[in-house]
mmCIF file of C-alpha atoms in Angstrom:
data_model
loop_
_atom_site.group_PDB
_atom_site.id
_atom_site.type_symbol
_atom_site.label_atom_id
_atom_site.label_comp_id
_atom_site.label_asym_id
_atom_site.label_seq_id
_atom_site.Cartn_x
_atom_site.Cartn_y
_atom_site.Cartn_z
ATOM 1 C CA ALA O 7 -4.751 -39.441 17.976
ATOM 2 C CA GLY O 8 -3.992 -39.650 14.416
ATOM 3 C CA ILE O 9 -7.756 -38.884 13.459
ATOM 4 C CA GLU O 10 -8.431 -36.511 16.149
ATOM 5 C CA GLU O 11 -5.125 -34.317 14.350
ATOM 6 C CA ALA O 12 -6.239 -34.805 11.218
ATOM 7 C CA MET O 13 -9.654 -33.145 11.865
ATOM 8 C CA GLN O 14 -8.082 -30.120 13.100
ATOM 9 C CA ALA O 15 -5.532 -29.542 10.909
ATOM 10 C CA TYR O 16 -8.633 -29.569 8.233
ATOM 11 C CA LEU O 17 -10.894 -27.135 11.144
ATOM 12 C CA SER O 18 -7.332 -24.976 11.684
ATOM 13 C CA TRP O 19 -7.363 -24.145 7.032
ATOM 14 C CA GLU O 20 -11.046 -23.693 7.647
ATOM 15 C CA VAL O 21 -10.399 -21.512 9.624
ATOM 16 C CA ALA O 22 -7.905 -19.446 8.332
ATOM 17 C CA LEU O 23 -9.787 -19.047 5.006
ATOM 18 C CA VAL O 24 -12.562 -17.908 7.393
ATOM 19 C CA GLU O 25 -10.450 -15.459 8.736
ATOM 20 C CA GLN O 26 -9.515 -14.223 4.978
ATOM 21 C CA ILE O 27 -12.677 -13.878 4.385
ATOM 22 C CA GLU O 28 -13.653 -11.252 6.974
ATOM 23 C CA ARG O 29 -11.072 -9.072 6.212
ATOM 24 C CA ASP O 30 -11.585 -9.293 2.286
ATOM 25 C CA GLY O 31 -14.939 -10.052 2.133
ATOM 26 C CA THR O 32 -14.295 -13.274 -0.278
ATOM 27 C CA THR O 33 -11.712 -15.028 -1.135
ATOM 28 C CA ARG O 34 -11.008 -17.909 -4.177
ATOM 29 C CA PHE O 35 -9.780 -21.229 -3.895
ATOM 30 C CA PHE O 36 -8.353 -23.141 -7.334
ATOM 31 C CA GLY O 37 -10.393 -19.767 -8.976
ATOM 32 C CA LEU O 38 -13.438 -19.659 -6.575
ATOM 33 C CA ILE O 39 -15.372 -17.465 -4.987
ATOM 34 C CA LEU O 40 -15.199 -18.390 -1.170
ATOM 35 C CA THR O 41 -18.404 -17.098 1.323
ATOM 36 C CA ASP O 42 -19.142 -18.514 4.888
ATOM 37 C CA PRO O 43 -22.264 -18.025 5.384
ATOM 38 C CA THR O 44 -22.816 -19.218 8.747
ATOM 39 C CA GLY O 45 -19.468 -16.262 10.434
ATOM 40 C CA ILE O 46 -18.836 -19.661 12.958
ATOM 41 C CA PRO O 47 -15.061 -20.538 11.607
ATOM 42 C CA GLY O 48 -14.967 -24.233 10.957
ATOM 43 C CA ASP O 49 -18.929 -24.373 10.689
ATOM 44 C CA GLY O 50 -18.147 -24.893 6.986
ATOM 45 C CA LEU O 51 -17.317 -22.767 3.602
ATOM 46 C CA ARG O 52 -19.315 -22.595 0.929
ATOM 47 C CA LEU O 53 -18.994 -21.736 -2.981
ATOM 48 C CA SER O 54 -20.954 -18.345 -3.549
ATOM 49 C CA ASN O 55 -20.844 -19.371 -7.239
ATOM 50 C CA ALA O 56 -25.039 -19.608 -7.898
ATOM 51 C CA ASP O 57 -23.997 -23.005 -9.831
ATOM 52 C CA TRP O 58 -21.830 -24.098 -6.708
ATOM 53 C CA ALA O 59 -24.234 -22.436 -3.689
ATOM 54 C CA GLY O 60 -24.242 -25.195 -0.141
ATOM 55 C CA ILE O 61 -21.831 -27.242 -1.807
ATOM 56 C CA PRO O 62 -19.381 -27.997 1.634
ATOM 57 C CA LEU O 63 -15.589 -26.750 0.337
ATOM 58 C CA ARG O 64 -13.161 -29.292 0.141
ATOM 59 C CA PRO O 65 -9.417 -28.934 -0.881
ATOM 60 C CA LEU O 66 -8.934 -30.917 -4.545
ATOM 61 C CA HIS O 67 -7.808 -34.062 -3.257
ATOM 62 C CA ALA O 68 -9.680 -35.031 -1.110
ATOM 63 C CA LEU O 69 -12.551 -35.148 -4.240
ATOM 64 C CA GLY O 70 -13.363 -38.529 -5.876
ATOM 65 C CA VAL O 71 -12.415 -39.666 -9.009
ATOM 66 C CA ALA O 72 -16.605 -39.300 -10.427
ATOM 67 C CA GLU O 73 -16.508 -35.792 -8.908
ATOM 68 C CA SER O 74 -13.128 -34.347 -9.917
ATOM 69 C CA ALA O 75 -14.009 -35.909 -13.554
ATOM 70 C CA THR O 76 -17.595 -33.840 -13.437
ATOM 71 C CA ALA O 77 -16.135 -30.631 -12.139
ATOM 72 C CA ILE O 78 -13.552 -30.889 -14.906
ATOM 73 C CA ARG O 79 -16.248 -31.089 -17.019
ATOM 74 C CA GLN O 80 -17.971 -28.599 -15.963
ATOM 75 C CA GLY O 81 -15.089 -25.739 -15.480
ATOM 76 C CA LYS O 82 -14.979 -26.259 -11.397
ATOM 77 C CA PHE O 83 -11.193 -26.244 -12.344
ATOM 78 C CA SER O 84 -9.181 -27.646 -14.760
ATOM 79 C CA SER O 85 -6.825 -30.718 -14.644
ATOM 80 C CA VAL O 86 -3.798 -29.105 -14.595
ATOM 81 C CA GLU O 87 -5.392 -27.361 -10.938
ATOM 82 C CA LEU O 88 -5.705 -30.600 -10.242
ATOM 83 C CA CYS O 89 -2.848 -31.954 -10.443
ATOM 84 C CA GLU O 90 -1.091 -30.019 -9.518
ATOM 85 C CA ALA O 91 -2.804 -30.356 -5.303
ATOM 86 C CA LEU O 92 -2.132 -33.902 -5.861
ATOM 87 C CA LEU O 93 0.919 -33.051 -6.725
ATOM 88 C CA ASP O 94 1.638 -30.971 -3.832
ATOM 89 C CA ARG O 95 0.646 -33.495 -1.387
ATOM 90 C CA ILE O 96 2.365 -35.862 -2.716
ATOM 91 C CA GLU O 97 5.408 -33.785 -2.073
ATOM 92 C CA THR O 98 4.155 -33.067 2.100
ATOM 93 C CA LEU O 99 3.433 -36.212 2.650
ATOM 94 C CA SER O 100 6.772 -38.129 1.080
ATOM 95 C CA ASP O 101 7.529 -39.068 3.842
ATOM 96 C CA ILE O 102 4.889 -42.138 4.408
ATOM 97 C CA GLN O 103 6.429 -43.620 1.260
ATOM 98 C CA ALA O 104 3.250 -43.693 -1.038
ATOM 99 C CA TRP O 105 4.740 -43.720 -4.230
ATOM 100 C CA VAL O 106 7.430 -45.771 -6.147
ATOM 101 C CA HIS O 107 7.799 -43.338 -9.516
ATOM 102 C CA VAL O 108 6.129 -40.064 -10.119
ATOM 103 C CA ASP O 109 7.171 -37.768 -13.241
ATOM 104 C CA ALA O 110 5.556 -34.360 -12.218
ATOM 105 C CA GLU O 111 6.262 -32.509 -15.368
ATOM 106 C CA ALA O 112 5.255 -35.086 -17.503
ATOM 107 C CA VAL O 113 1.448 -35.767 -15.256
ATOM 108 C CA LEU O 114 1.473 -31.732 -15.684
ATOM 109 C CA ALA O 115 2.439 -32.555 -19.548
ATOM 110 C CA GLU O 116 -0.196 -34.737 -20.373
ATOM 111 C CA ALA O 117 -2.922 -32.734 -18.042
ATOM 112 C CA ARG O 118 -2.264 -29.856 -20.606
ATOM 113 C CA ASP O 119 -3.168 -31.930 -23.069
ATOM 114 C CA ARG O 120 -6.293 -33.061 -21.621
ATOM 115 C CA GLN O 121 -7.327 -29.876 -21.197
ATOM 116 C CA ALA O 122 -6.834 -28.578 -24.765
ATOM 117 C CA GLU O 123 -9.464 -32.047 -26.212
ATOM 118 C CA LEU O 124 -11.735 -31.141 -22.932
ATOM 119 C CA ASP O 125 -12.102 -27.673 -24.677
ATOM 120 C CA ARG O 126 -12.309 -29.503 -28.629
ATOM 121 C CA ARG O 127 -15.850 -30.660 -26.439
ATOM 122 C CA SER O 128 -14.302 -35.033 -25.743
ATOM 123 C CA THR O 129 -16.933 -37.110 -24.191
ATOM 124 C CA ALA O 130 -13.598 -39.394 -22.946
ATOM 125 C CA PRO O 131 -15.811 -40.557 -18.938
ATOM 126 C CA LEU O 132 -11.924 -39.835 -16.872
ATOM 127 C CA LEU O 133 -10.879 -36.763 -19.271
ATOM 128 C CA GLY O 134 -7.972 -35.213 -17.432
ATOM 129 C CA VAL O 135 -8.431 -37.429 -14.016
ATOM 130 C CA PRO O 136 -5.506 -38.502 -12.138
ATOM 131 C CA VAL O 137 -5.083 -41.908 -11.009
ATOM 132 C CA GLY O 138 -2.142 -44.083 -8.604
ATOM 133 C CA ILE O 139 -1.706 -47.490 -10.209
ATOM 134 C CA LYS O 140 0.015 -50.135 -8.050
ATOM 135 C CA ASP O 141 3.682 -50.926 -9.426
ATOM 136 C CA ILE O 142 2.602 -54.821 -10.857
ATOM 137 C CA PHE O 143 0.456 -53.485 -13.282
ATOM 138 C CA PHE O 144 2.451 -51.791 -16.080
ATOM 139 C CA THR O 145 2.498 -48.919 -17.667
ATOM 140 C CA ALA O 146 4.256 -48.090 -21.171
ATOM 141 C CA GLY O 147 7.323 -46.079 -20.829
ATOM 142 C CA MET O 148 6.674 -46.076 -17.176
ATOM 143 C CA PRO O 149 8.868 -47.945 -14.678
ATOM 144 C CA THR O 150 7.091 -51.300 -13.367
ATOM 145 C CA THR O 151 9.390 -52.924 -10.969
ATOM 146 C CA ALA O 152 6.536 -54.911 -8.338
ATOM 147 C CA CYS O 153 9.072 -52.798 -6.052
ATOM 148 C CA SER O 154 11.781 -55.543 -6.000
ATOM 149 C CA ARG O 155 15.312 -55.021 -7.510
ATOM 150 C CA VAL O 156 14.432 -58.080 -9.737
ATOM 151 C CA TYR O 157 12.333 -55.347 -11.882
ATOM 152 C CA ALA O 158 14.302 -52.619 -11.019
ATOM 153 C CA ASP O 159 14.955 -51.732 -14.375
ATOM 154 C CA LEU O 160 11.828 -52.465 -16.216
ATOM 155 C CA VAL O 161 10.149 -49.955 -18.456
ATOM 156 C CA PRO O 162 7.565 -51.636 -19.968
ATOM 157 C CA ASP O 163 6.905 -51.072 -24.112
ATOM 158 C CA HIS O 164 2.997 -51.603 -23.779
ATOM 159 C CA ASP O 165 -0.011 -50.857 -20.597
ATOM 160 C CA ALA O 166 -2.521 -53.475 -19.037
ATOM 161 C CA THR O 167 -5.379 -54.216 -20.429
ATOM 162 C CA SER O 168 -7.137 -51.800 -16.362
ATOM 163 C CA VAL O 169 -4.306 -48.965 -17.424
ATOM 164 C CA ALA O 170 -4.984 -49.312 -20.908
ATOM 165 C CA ARG O 171 -8.550 -48.748 -20.944
ATOM 166 C CA LEU O 172 -8.031 -45.743 -17.937
ATOM 167 C CA ARG O 173 -6.243 -44.305 -20.400
ATOM 168 C CA HIS O 174 -9.011 -44.453 -23.018
ATOM 169 C CA ALA O 175 -11.205 -43.389 -20.617
ATOM 170 C CA GLY O 176 -9.512 -39.946 -20.594
ATOM 171 C CA ALA O 177 -7.304 -40.913 -17.393
ATOM 172 C CA ILE O 178 -4.031 -39.550 -16.266
ATOM 173 C CA ILE O 179 -1.498 -41.445 -15.022
ATOM 174 C CA LEU O 180 -0.239 -39.491 -11.690
ATOM 175 C CA GLY O 181 2.149 -42.460 -10.879
ATOM 176 C CA LYS O 182 3.301 -45.872 -9.558
ATOM 177 C CA THR O 183 2.123 -46.824 -5.708
ATOM 178 C CA VAL O 184 4.373 -48.490 -3.051
ATOM 179 C CA THR O 185 3.685 -52.277 -3.153
ATOM 180 C CA THR O 186 4.562 -55.386 -1.181
ATOM 181 C CA GLU O 187 7.661 -56.792 -3.129
ATOM 182 C CA PHE O 188 5.600 -59.141 -5.976
ATOM 183 C CA ALA O 189 2.179 -57.901 -4.185
ATOM 184 C CA TYR O 190 3.379 -60.816 -1.446
ATOM 185 C CA ARG O 191 3.857 -60.884 2.394
ATOM 186 C CA ASP O 192 6.946 -58.687 2.429
ATOM 187 C CA PRO O 193 6.353 -55.318 4.344
ATOM 188 C CA SER O 194 6.858 -52.549 2.421
ATOM 189 C CA PRO O 195 8.388 -49.222 3.626
ATOM 190 C CA THR O 196 4.991 -47.467 3.528
ATOM 191 C CA LEU O 197 4.139 -45.713 6.754
ATOM 192 C CA ASN O 198 0.188 -45.077 7.486
ATOM 193 C CA PRO O 199 -0.014 -41.382 7.108
ATOM 194 C CA TRP O 200 -2.932 -41.621 9.890
ATOM 195 C CA ASN O 201 -0.007 -42.929 12.428
ATOM 196 C CA ARG O 202 3.732 -43.115 11.337
ATOM 197 C CA ALA O 203 3.835 -45.932 13.950
ATOM 198 C CA HIS O 204 1.878 -48.074 11.714
ATOM 199 C CA THR O 205 1.924 -49.790 8.701
ATOM 200 C CA PRO O 206 -1.228 -49.776 6.413
ATOM 201 C CA GLY O 207 -0.381 -53.490 5.644
ATOM 202 C CA GLY O 208 -0.408 -54.956 2.009
ATOM 203 C CA SER O 209 -0.023 -55.369 -0.753
ATOM 204 C CA SER O 210 -1.375 -52.420 -1.770
ATOM 205 C CA SER O 211 0.110 -50.335 0.941
ATOM 206 C CA GLY O 212 1.179 -47.384 -0.886
ATOM 207 C CA SER O 213 -2.218 -47.443 -2.383
ATOM 208 C CA ALA O 214 -4.089 -47.270 0.853
ATOM 209 C CA ALA O 215 -1.910 -45.293 2.184
ATOM 210 C CA ALA O 216 -2.030 -42.652 -1.073
ATOM 211 C CA VAL O 217 -5.765 -42.280 -0.217
ATOM 212 C CA ALA O 218 -6.089 -42.079 3.168
ATOM 213 C CA ALA O 219 -3.267 -39.223 2.835
#
């Protein structure tokens, strides 16, 4: 039932865009001109821009890392637009409790800085791409609690090596995802976004739910 509901919601979203296109001739989605070559609602919108022709349209929150990095570098959308889309998605689905820490203002400020780096022709491979970090990895200036009251006030002054490498590659730390306490077997409060009566399991509960959402 969860999969069917998700598919129906996605098709309804496409139908709404097609209806707008039928009224106005074209519409815009994050600055991109859209058309519907088939005329069949839900059959798949396409971008009419010459360099995007024939590419199926998906909402920005559904794009992967490689797609996002390429699109940002090619100017299809900005890092700020991508971060805004993901932050909106996080807020909309906050009931699944996938994230333990998100600082929207800091994320958007960093996205603007990364966009400025892009304008200066930085070659960092993940420039402007937001990523979530499981709450057992140290993140400088950002809480790292292992989802335990024992470390509720811990704010490291340095990054874990993996986080440092992500930052060096140009990535933006979107926030920290929920883990089972100390990444062990105790259940987390995170819900499965496809069926809220179920858990996504662990220990990477929040990471799994955030991706699935």
